[in-house]
Short mmCIF file of N, CA, C and O in Angstrom, two decimals:
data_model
loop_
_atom_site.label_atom_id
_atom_site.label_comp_id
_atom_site.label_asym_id
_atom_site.label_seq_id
_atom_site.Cartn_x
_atom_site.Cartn_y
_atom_site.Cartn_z
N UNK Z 299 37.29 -28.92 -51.62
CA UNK Z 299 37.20 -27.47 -51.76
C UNK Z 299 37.37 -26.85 -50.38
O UNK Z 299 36.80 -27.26 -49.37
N UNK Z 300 38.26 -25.74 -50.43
CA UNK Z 300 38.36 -25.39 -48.78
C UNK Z 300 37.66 -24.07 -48.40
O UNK Z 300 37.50 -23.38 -49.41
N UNK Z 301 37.33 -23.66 -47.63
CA UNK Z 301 36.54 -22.73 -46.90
C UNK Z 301 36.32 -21.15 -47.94
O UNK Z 301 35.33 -20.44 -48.08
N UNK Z 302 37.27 -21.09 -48.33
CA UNK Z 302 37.45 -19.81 -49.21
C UNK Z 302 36.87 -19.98 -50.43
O UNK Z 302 35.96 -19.24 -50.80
N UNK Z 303 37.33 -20.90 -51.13
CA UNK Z 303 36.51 -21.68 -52.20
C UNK Z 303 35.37 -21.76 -52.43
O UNK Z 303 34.88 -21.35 -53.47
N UNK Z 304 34.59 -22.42 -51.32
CA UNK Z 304 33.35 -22.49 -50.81
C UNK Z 304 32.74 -20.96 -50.77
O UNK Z 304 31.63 -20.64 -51.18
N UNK Z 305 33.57 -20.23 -50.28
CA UNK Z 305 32.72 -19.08 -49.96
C UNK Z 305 32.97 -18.06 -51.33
O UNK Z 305 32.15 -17.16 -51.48
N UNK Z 306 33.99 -18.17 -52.23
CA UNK Z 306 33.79 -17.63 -53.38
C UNK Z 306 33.41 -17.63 -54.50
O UNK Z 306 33.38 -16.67 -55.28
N UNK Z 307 32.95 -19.20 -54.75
CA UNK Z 307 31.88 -20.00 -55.31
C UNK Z 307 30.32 -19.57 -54.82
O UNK Z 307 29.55 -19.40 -55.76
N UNK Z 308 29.80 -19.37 -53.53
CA UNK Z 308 28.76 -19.16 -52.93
C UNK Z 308 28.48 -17.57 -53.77
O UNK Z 308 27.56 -17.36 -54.55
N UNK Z 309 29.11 -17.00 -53.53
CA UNK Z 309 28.96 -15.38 -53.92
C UNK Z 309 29.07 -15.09 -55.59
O UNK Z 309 28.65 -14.03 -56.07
N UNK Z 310 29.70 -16.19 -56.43
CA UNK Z 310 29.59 -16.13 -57.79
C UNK Z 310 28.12 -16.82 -58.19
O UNK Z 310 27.42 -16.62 -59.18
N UNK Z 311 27.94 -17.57 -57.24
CA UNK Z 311 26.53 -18.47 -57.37
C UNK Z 311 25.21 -17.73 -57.00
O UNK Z 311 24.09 -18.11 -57.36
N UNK Z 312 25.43 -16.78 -56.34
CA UNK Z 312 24.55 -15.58 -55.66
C UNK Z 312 24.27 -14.63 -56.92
O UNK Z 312 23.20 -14.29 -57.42
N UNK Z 313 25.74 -14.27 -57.30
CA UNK Z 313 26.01 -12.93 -57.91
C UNK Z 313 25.39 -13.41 -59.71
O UNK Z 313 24.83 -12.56 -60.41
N UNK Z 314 25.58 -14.62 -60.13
CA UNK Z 314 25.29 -14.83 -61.51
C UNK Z 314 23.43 -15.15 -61.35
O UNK Z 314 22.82 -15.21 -62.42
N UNK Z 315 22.69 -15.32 -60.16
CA UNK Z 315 21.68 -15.50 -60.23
C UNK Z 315 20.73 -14.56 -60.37
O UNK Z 315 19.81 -14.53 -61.19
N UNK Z 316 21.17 -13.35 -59.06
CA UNK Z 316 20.94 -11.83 -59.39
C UNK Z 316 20.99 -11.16 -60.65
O UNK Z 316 20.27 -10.18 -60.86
N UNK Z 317 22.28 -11.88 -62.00
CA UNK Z 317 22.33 -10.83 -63.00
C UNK Z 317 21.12 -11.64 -63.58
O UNK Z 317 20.13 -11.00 -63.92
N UNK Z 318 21.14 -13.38 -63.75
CA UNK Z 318 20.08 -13.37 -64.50
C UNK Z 318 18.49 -12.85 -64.52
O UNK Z 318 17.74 -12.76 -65.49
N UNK Z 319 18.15 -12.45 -62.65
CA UNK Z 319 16.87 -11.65 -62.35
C UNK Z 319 16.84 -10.50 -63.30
O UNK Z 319 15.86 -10.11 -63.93
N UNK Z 320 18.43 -9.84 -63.35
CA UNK Z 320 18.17 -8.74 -63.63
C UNK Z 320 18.28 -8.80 -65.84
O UNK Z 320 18.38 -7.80 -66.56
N UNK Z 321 18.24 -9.83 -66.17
CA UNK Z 321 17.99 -10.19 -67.47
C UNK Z 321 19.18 -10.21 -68.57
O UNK Z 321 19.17 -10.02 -69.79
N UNK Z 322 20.63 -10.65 -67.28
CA UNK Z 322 21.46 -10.93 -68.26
C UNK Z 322 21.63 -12.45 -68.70
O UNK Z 322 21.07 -13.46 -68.29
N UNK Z 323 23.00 -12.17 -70.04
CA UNK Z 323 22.44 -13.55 -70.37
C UNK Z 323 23.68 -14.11 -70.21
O UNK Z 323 24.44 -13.63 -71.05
N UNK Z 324 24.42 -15.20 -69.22
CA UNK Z 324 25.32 -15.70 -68.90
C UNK Z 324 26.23 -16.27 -69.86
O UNK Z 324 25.84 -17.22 -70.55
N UNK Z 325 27.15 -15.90 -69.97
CA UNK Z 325 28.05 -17.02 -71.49
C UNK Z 325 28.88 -18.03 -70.99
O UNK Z 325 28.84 -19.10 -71.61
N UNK Z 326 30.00 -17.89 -69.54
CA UNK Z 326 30.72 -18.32 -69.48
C UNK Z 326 30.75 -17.96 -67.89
O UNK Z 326 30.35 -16.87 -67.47
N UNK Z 327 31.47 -19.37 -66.75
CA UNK Z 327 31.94 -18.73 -65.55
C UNK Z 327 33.35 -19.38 -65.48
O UNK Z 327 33.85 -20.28 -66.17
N UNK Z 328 33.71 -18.82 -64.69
CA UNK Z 328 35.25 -19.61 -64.22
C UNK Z 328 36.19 -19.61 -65.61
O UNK Z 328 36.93 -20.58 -65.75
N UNK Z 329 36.20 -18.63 -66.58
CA UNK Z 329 37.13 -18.89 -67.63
C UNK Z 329 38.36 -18.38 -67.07
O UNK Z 329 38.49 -17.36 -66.39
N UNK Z 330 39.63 -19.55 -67.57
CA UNK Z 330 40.29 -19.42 -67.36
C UNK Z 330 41.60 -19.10 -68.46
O UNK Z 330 41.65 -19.37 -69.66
N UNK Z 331 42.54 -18.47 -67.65
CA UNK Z 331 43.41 -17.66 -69.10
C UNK Z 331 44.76 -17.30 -68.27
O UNK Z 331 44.87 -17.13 -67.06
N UNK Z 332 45.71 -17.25 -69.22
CA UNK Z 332 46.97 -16.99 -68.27
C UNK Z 332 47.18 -16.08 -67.44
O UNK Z 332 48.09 -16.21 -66.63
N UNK Z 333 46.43 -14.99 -67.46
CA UNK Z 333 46.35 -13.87 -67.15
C UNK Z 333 45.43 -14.01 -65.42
O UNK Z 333 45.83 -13.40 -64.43
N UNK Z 334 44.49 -14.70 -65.43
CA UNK Z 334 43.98 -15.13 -64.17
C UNK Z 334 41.93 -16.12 -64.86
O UNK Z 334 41.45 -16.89 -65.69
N UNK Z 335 41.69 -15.49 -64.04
CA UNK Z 335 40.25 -16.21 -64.32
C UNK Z 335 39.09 -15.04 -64.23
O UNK Z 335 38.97 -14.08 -63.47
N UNK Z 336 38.46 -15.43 -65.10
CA UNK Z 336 37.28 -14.07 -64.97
C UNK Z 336 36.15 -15.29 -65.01
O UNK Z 336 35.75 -16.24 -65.69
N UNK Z 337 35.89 -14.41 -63.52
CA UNK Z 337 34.37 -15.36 -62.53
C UNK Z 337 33.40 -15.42 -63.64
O UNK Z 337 33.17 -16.58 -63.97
N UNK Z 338 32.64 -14.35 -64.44
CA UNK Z 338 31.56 -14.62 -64.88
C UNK Z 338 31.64 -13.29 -66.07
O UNK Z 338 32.05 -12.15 -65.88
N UNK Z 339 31.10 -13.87 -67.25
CA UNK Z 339 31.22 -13.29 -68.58
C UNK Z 339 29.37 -13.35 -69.29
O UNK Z 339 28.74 -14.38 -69.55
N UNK Z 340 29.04 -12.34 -69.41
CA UNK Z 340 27.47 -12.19 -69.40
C UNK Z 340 27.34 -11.22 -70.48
O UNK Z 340 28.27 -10.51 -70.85
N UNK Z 341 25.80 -11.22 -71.14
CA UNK Z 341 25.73 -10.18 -72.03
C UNK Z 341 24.79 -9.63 -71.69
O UNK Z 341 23.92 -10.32 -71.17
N UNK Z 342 24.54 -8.13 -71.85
CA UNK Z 342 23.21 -7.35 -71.36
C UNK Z 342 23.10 -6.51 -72.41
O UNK Z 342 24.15 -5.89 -72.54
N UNK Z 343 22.17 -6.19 -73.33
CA UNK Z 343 22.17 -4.84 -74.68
C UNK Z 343 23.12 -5.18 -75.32
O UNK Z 343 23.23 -6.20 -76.00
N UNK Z 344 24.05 -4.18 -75.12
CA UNK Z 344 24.66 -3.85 -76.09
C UNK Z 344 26.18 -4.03 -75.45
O UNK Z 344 27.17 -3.65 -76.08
N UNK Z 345 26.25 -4.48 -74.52
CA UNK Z 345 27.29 -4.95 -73.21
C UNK Z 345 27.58 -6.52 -73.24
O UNK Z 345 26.65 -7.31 -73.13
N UNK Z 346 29.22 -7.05 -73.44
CA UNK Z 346 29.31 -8.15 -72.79
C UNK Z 346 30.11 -7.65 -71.43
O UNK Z 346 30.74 -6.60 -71.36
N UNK Z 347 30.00 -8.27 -70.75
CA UNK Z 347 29.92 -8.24 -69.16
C UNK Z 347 30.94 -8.81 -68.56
O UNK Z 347 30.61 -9.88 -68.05
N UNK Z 348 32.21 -8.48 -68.39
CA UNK Z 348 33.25 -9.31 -67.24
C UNK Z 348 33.46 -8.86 -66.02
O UNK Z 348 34.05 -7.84 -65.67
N UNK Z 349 32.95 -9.68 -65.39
CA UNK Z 349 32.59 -9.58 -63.62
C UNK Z 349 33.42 -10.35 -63.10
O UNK Z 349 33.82 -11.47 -63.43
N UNK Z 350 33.73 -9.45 -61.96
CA UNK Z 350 34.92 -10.08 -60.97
C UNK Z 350 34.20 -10.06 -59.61
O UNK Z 350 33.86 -8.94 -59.24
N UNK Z 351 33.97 -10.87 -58.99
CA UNK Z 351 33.20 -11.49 -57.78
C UNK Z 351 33.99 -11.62 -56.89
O UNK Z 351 34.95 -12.38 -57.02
N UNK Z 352 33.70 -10.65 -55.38
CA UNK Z 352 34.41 -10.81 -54.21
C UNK Z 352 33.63 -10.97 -53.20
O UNK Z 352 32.62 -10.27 -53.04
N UNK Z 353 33.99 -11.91 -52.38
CA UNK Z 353 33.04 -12.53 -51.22
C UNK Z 353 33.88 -12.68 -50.14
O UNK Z 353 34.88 -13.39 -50.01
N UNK Z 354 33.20 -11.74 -49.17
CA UNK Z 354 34.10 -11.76 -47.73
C UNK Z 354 32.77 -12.16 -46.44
O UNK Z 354 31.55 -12.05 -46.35
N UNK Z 355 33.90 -12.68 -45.60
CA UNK Z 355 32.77 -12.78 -44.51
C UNK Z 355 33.15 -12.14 -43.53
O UNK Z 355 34.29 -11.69 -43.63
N UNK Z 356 32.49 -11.90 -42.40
CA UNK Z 356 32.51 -10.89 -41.51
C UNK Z 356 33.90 -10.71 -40.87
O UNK Z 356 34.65 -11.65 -40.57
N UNK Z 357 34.08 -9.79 -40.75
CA UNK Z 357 35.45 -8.92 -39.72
C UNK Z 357 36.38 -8.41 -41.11
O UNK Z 357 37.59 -8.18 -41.11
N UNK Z 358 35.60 -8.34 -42.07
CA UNK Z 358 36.85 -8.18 -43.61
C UNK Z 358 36.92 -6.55 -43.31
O UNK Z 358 35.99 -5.83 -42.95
N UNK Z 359 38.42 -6.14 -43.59
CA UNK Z 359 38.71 -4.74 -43.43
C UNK Z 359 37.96 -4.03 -44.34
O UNK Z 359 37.92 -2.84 -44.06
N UNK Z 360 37.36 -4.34 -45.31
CA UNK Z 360 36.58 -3.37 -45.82
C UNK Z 360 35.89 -4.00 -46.83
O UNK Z 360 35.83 -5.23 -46.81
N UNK Z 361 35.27 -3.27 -47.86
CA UNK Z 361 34.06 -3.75 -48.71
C UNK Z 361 34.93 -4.78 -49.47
O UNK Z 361 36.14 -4.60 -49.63
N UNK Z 362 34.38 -5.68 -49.86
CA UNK Z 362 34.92 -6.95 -50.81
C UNK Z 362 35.23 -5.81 -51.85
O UNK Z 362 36.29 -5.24 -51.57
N UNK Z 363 34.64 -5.33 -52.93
CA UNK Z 363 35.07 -4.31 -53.71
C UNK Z 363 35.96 -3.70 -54.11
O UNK Z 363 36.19 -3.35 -55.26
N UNK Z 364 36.98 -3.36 -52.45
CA UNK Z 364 37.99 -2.16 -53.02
C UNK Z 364 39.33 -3.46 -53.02
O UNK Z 364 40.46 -2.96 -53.02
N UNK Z 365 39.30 -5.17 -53.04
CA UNK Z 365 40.33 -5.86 -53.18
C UNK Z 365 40.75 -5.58 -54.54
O UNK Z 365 41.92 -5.81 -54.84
N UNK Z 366 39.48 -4.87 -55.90
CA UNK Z 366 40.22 -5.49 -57.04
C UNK Z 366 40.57 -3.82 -57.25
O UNK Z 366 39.94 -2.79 -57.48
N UNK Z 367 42.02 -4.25 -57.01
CA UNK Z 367 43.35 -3.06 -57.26
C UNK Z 367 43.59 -3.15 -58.83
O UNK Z 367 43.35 -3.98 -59.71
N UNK Z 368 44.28 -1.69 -58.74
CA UNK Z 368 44.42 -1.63 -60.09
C UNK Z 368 45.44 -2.66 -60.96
O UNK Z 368 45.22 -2.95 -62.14
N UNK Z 369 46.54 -3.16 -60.21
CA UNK Z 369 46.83 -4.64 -60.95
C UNK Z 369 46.07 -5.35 -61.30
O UNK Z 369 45.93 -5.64 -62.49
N UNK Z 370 45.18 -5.92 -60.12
CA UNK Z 370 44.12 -7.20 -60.27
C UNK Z 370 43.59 -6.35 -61.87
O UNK Z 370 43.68 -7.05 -62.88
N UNK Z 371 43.10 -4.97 -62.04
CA UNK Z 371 42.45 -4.82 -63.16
C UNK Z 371 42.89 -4.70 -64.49
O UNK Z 371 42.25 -4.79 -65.54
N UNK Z 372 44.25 -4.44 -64.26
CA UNK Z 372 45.25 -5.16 -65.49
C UNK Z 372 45.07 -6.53 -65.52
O UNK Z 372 44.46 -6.79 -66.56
N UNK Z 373 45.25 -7.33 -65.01
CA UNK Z 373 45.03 -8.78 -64.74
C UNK Z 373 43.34 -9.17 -65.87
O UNK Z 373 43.43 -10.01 -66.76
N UNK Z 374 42.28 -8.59 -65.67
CA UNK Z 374 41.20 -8.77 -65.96
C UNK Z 374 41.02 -8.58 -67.49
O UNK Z 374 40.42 -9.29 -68.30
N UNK Z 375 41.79 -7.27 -67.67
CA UNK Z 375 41.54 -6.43 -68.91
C UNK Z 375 42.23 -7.55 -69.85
O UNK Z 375 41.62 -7.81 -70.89
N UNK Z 376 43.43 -8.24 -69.60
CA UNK Z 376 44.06 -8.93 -70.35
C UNK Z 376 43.08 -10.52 -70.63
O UNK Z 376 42.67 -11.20 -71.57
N UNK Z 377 43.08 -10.49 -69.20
CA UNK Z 377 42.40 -12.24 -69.53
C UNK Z 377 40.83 -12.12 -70.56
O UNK Z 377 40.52 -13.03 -71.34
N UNK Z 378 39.92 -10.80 -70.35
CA UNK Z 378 39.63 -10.50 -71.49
C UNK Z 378 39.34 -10.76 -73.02
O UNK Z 378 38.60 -11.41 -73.76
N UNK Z 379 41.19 -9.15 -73.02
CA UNK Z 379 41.07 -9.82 -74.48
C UNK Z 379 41.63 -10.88 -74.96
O UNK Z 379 41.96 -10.81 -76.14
N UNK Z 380 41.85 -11.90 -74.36
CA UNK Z 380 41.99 -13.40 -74.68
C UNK Z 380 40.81 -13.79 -75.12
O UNK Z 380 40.69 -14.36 -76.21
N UNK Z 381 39.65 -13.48 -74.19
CA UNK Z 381 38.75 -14.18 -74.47
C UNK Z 381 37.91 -13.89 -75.43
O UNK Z 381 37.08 -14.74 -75.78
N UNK Z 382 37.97 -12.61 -76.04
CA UNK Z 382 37.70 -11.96 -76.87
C UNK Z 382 38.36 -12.05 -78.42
O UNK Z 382 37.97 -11.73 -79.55
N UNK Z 383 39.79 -12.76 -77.75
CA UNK Z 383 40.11 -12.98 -79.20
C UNK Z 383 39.26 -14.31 -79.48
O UNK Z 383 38.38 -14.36 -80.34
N UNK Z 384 39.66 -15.46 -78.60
CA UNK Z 384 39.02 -16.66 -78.71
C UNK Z 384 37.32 -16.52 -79.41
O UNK Z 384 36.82 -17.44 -80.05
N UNK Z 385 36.75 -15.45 -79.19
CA UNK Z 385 35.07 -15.88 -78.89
C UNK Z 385 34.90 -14.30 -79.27
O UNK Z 385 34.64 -13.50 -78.36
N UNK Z 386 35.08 -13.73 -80.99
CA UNK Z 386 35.43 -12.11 -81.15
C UNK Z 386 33.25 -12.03 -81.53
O UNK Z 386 32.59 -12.96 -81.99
N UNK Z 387 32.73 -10.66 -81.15
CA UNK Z 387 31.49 -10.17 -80.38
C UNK Z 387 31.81 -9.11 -81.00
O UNK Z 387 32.96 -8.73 -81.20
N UNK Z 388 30.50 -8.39 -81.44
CA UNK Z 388 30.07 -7.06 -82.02
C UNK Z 388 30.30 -6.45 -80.59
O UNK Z 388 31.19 -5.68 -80.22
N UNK Z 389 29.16 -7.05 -79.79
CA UNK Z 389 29.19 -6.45 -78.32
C UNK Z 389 30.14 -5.10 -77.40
O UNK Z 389 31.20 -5.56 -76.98
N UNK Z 390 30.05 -4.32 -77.22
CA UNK Z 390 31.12 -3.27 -75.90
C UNK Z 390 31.46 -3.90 -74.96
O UNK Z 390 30.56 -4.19 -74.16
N UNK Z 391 32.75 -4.32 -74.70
CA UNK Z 391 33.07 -4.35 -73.16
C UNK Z 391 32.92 -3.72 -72.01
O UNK Z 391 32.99 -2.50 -71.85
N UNK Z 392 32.71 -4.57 -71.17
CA UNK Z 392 32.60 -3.67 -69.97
C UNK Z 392 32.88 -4.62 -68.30
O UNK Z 392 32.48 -5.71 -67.90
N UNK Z 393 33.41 -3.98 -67.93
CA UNK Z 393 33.78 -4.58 -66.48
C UNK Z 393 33.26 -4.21 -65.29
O UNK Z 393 33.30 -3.00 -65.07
N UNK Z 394 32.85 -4.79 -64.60
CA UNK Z 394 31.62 -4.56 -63.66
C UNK Z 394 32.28 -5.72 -62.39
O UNK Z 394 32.77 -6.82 -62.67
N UNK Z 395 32.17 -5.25 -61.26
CA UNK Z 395 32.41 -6.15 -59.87
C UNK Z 395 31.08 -6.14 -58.94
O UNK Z 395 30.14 -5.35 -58.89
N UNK Z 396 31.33 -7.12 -58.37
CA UNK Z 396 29.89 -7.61 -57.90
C UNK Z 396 30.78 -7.73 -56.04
O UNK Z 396 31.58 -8.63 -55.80
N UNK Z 397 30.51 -6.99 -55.31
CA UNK Z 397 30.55 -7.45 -53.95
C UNK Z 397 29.91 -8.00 -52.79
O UNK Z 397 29.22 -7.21 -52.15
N UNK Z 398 30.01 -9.25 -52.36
CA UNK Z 398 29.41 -10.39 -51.69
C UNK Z 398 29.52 -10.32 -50.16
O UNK Z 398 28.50 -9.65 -50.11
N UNK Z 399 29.75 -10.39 -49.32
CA UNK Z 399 29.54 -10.49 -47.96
C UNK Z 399 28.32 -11.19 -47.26
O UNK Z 399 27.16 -10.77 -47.33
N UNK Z 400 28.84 -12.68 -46.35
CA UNK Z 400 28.30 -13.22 -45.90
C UNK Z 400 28.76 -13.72 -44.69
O UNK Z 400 29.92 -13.79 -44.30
N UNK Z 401 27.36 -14.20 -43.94
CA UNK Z 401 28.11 -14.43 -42.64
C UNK Z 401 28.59 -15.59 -42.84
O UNK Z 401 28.56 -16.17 -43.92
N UNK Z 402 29.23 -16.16 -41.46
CA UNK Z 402 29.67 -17.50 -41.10
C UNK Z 402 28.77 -18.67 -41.80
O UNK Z 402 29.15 -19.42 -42.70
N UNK Z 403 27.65 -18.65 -41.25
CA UNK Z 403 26.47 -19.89 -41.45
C UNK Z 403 26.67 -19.96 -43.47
O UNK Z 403 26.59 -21.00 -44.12
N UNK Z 404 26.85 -19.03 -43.85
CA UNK Z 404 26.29 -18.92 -45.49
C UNK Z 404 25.51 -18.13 -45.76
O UNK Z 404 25.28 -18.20 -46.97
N UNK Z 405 24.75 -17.11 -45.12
CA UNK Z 405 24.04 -16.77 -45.70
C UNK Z 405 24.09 -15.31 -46.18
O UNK Z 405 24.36 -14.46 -45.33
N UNK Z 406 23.90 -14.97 -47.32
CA UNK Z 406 24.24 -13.83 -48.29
C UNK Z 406 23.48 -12.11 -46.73
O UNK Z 406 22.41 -11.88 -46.17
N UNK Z 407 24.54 -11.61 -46.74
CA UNK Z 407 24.24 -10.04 -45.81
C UNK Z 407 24.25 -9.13 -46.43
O UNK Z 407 23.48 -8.23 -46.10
N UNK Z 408 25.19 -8.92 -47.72
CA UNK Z 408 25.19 -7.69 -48.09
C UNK Z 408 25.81 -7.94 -49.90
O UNK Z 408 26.61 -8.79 -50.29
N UNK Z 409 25.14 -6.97 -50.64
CA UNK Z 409 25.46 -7.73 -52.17
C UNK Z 409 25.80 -5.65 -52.76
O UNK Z 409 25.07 -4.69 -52.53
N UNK Z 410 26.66 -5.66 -53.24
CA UNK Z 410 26.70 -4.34 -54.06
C UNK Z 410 26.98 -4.92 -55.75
O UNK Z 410 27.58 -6.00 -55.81
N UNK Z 411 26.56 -4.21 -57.20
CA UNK Z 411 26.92 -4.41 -58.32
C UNK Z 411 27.18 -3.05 -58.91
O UNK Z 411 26.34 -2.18 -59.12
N UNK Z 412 28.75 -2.99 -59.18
CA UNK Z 412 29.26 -1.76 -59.94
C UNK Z 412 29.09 -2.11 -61.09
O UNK Z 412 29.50 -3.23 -61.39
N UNK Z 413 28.56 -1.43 -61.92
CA UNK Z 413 28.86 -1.64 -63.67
C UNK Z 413 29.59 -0.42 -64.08
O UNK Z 413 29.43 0.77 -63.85
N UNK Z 414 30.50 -1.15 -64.80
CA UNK Z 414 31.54 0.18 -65.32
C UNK Z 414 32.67 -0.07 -64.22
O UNK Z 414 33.02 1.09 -63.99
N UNK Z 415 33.57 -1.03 -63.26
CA UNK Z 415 33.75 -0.52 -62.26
C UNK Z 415 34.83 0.31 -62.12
O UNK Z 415 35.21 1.09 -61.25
N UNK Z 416 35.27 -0.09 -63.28
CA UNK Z 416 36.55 1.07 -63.68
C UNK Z 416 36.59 2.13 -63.70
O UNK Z 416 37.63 2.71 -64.02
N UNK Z 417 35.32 2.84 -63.33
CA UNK Z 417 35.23 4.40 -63.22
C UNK Z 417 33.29 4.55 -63.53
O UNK Z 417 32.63 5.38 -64.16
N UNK Z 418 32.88 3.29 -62.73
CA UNK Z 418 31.20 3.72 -63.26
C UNK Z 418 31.01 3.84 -61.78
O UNK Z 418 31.70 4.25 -60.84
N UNK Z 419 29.17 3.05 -62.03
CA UNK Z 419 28.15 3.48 -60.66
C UNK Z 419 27.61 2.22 -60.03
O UNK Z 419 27.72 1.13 -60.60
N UNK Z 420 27.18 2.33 -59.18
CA UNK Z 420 26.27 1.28 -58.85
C UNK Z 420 25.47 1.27 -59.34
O UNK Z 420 25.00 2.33 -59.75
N UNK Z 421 24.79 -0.10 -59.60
CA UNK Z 421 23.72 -0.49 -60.76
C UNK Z 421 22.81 -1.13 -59.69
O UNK Z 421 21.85 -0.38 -59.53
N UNK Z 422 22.74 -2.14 -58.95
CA UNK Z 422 21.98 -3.06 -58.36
C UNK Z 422 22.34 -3.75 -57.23
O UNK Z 422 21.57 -4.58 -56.74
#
């Protein structure tokens, strides 16, 4: 596994531990689909949850956050409803990004969670 790997694994491993504090209930990580991979698939209420996890380490031009462009979110929306067809849920969708930043050594500096991120708020 090489350095990036490591460090985007670290921040999905961060980021799925935080949702479970915060009392979600994990279904799936790393699914993969032609469309790309959606890090982590969770349910909360009345919400299933597709989170896209970005983890930067220091000197990154800006918040891990603003990488997922509106392609990347075509990209998401699709791999989705794949997964949605595969695995069909009463549940609302919803897409939510989780931004990671850590230093060199590993250790977690800064964590933001948008829910909604397609046009929501910060949650946690």
């Amino acid at each position: 596994m090489n350095n990036a790997s490591k460090t985007g694994a670290a921040g999905e491993e961060f980021t799925a531990g935080r949702m479970k504090q915060k009392g979600y209930r994990i279904l799936a990580r790393n699914y993969h689909t032609r469309y790309g991979e959606l890090d982590i698939i969770a349910a909360s209420g009345k919400y299933i949850v597709f989170v896209e996890v970005k983890t930067r380490l220091p000197g990154a031009v800006s918040e891990p956050e603003t990488f997922v462009t509106p392609s990347k979110q075509k990209k998401l929306v699709k791999a989705a409803l794949l997964y949605l067809q595969k695995f069909p849920t009463d549940l609302q969708p919803r897409f939510d990004v989780a931004g990671v930043t850590m230093d060199l050594s590993g250790c977690i500096t800064g964590f933001h969670y948008l829910a909604n991120a397609f046009g929501g708020k910060e949650l946690f």
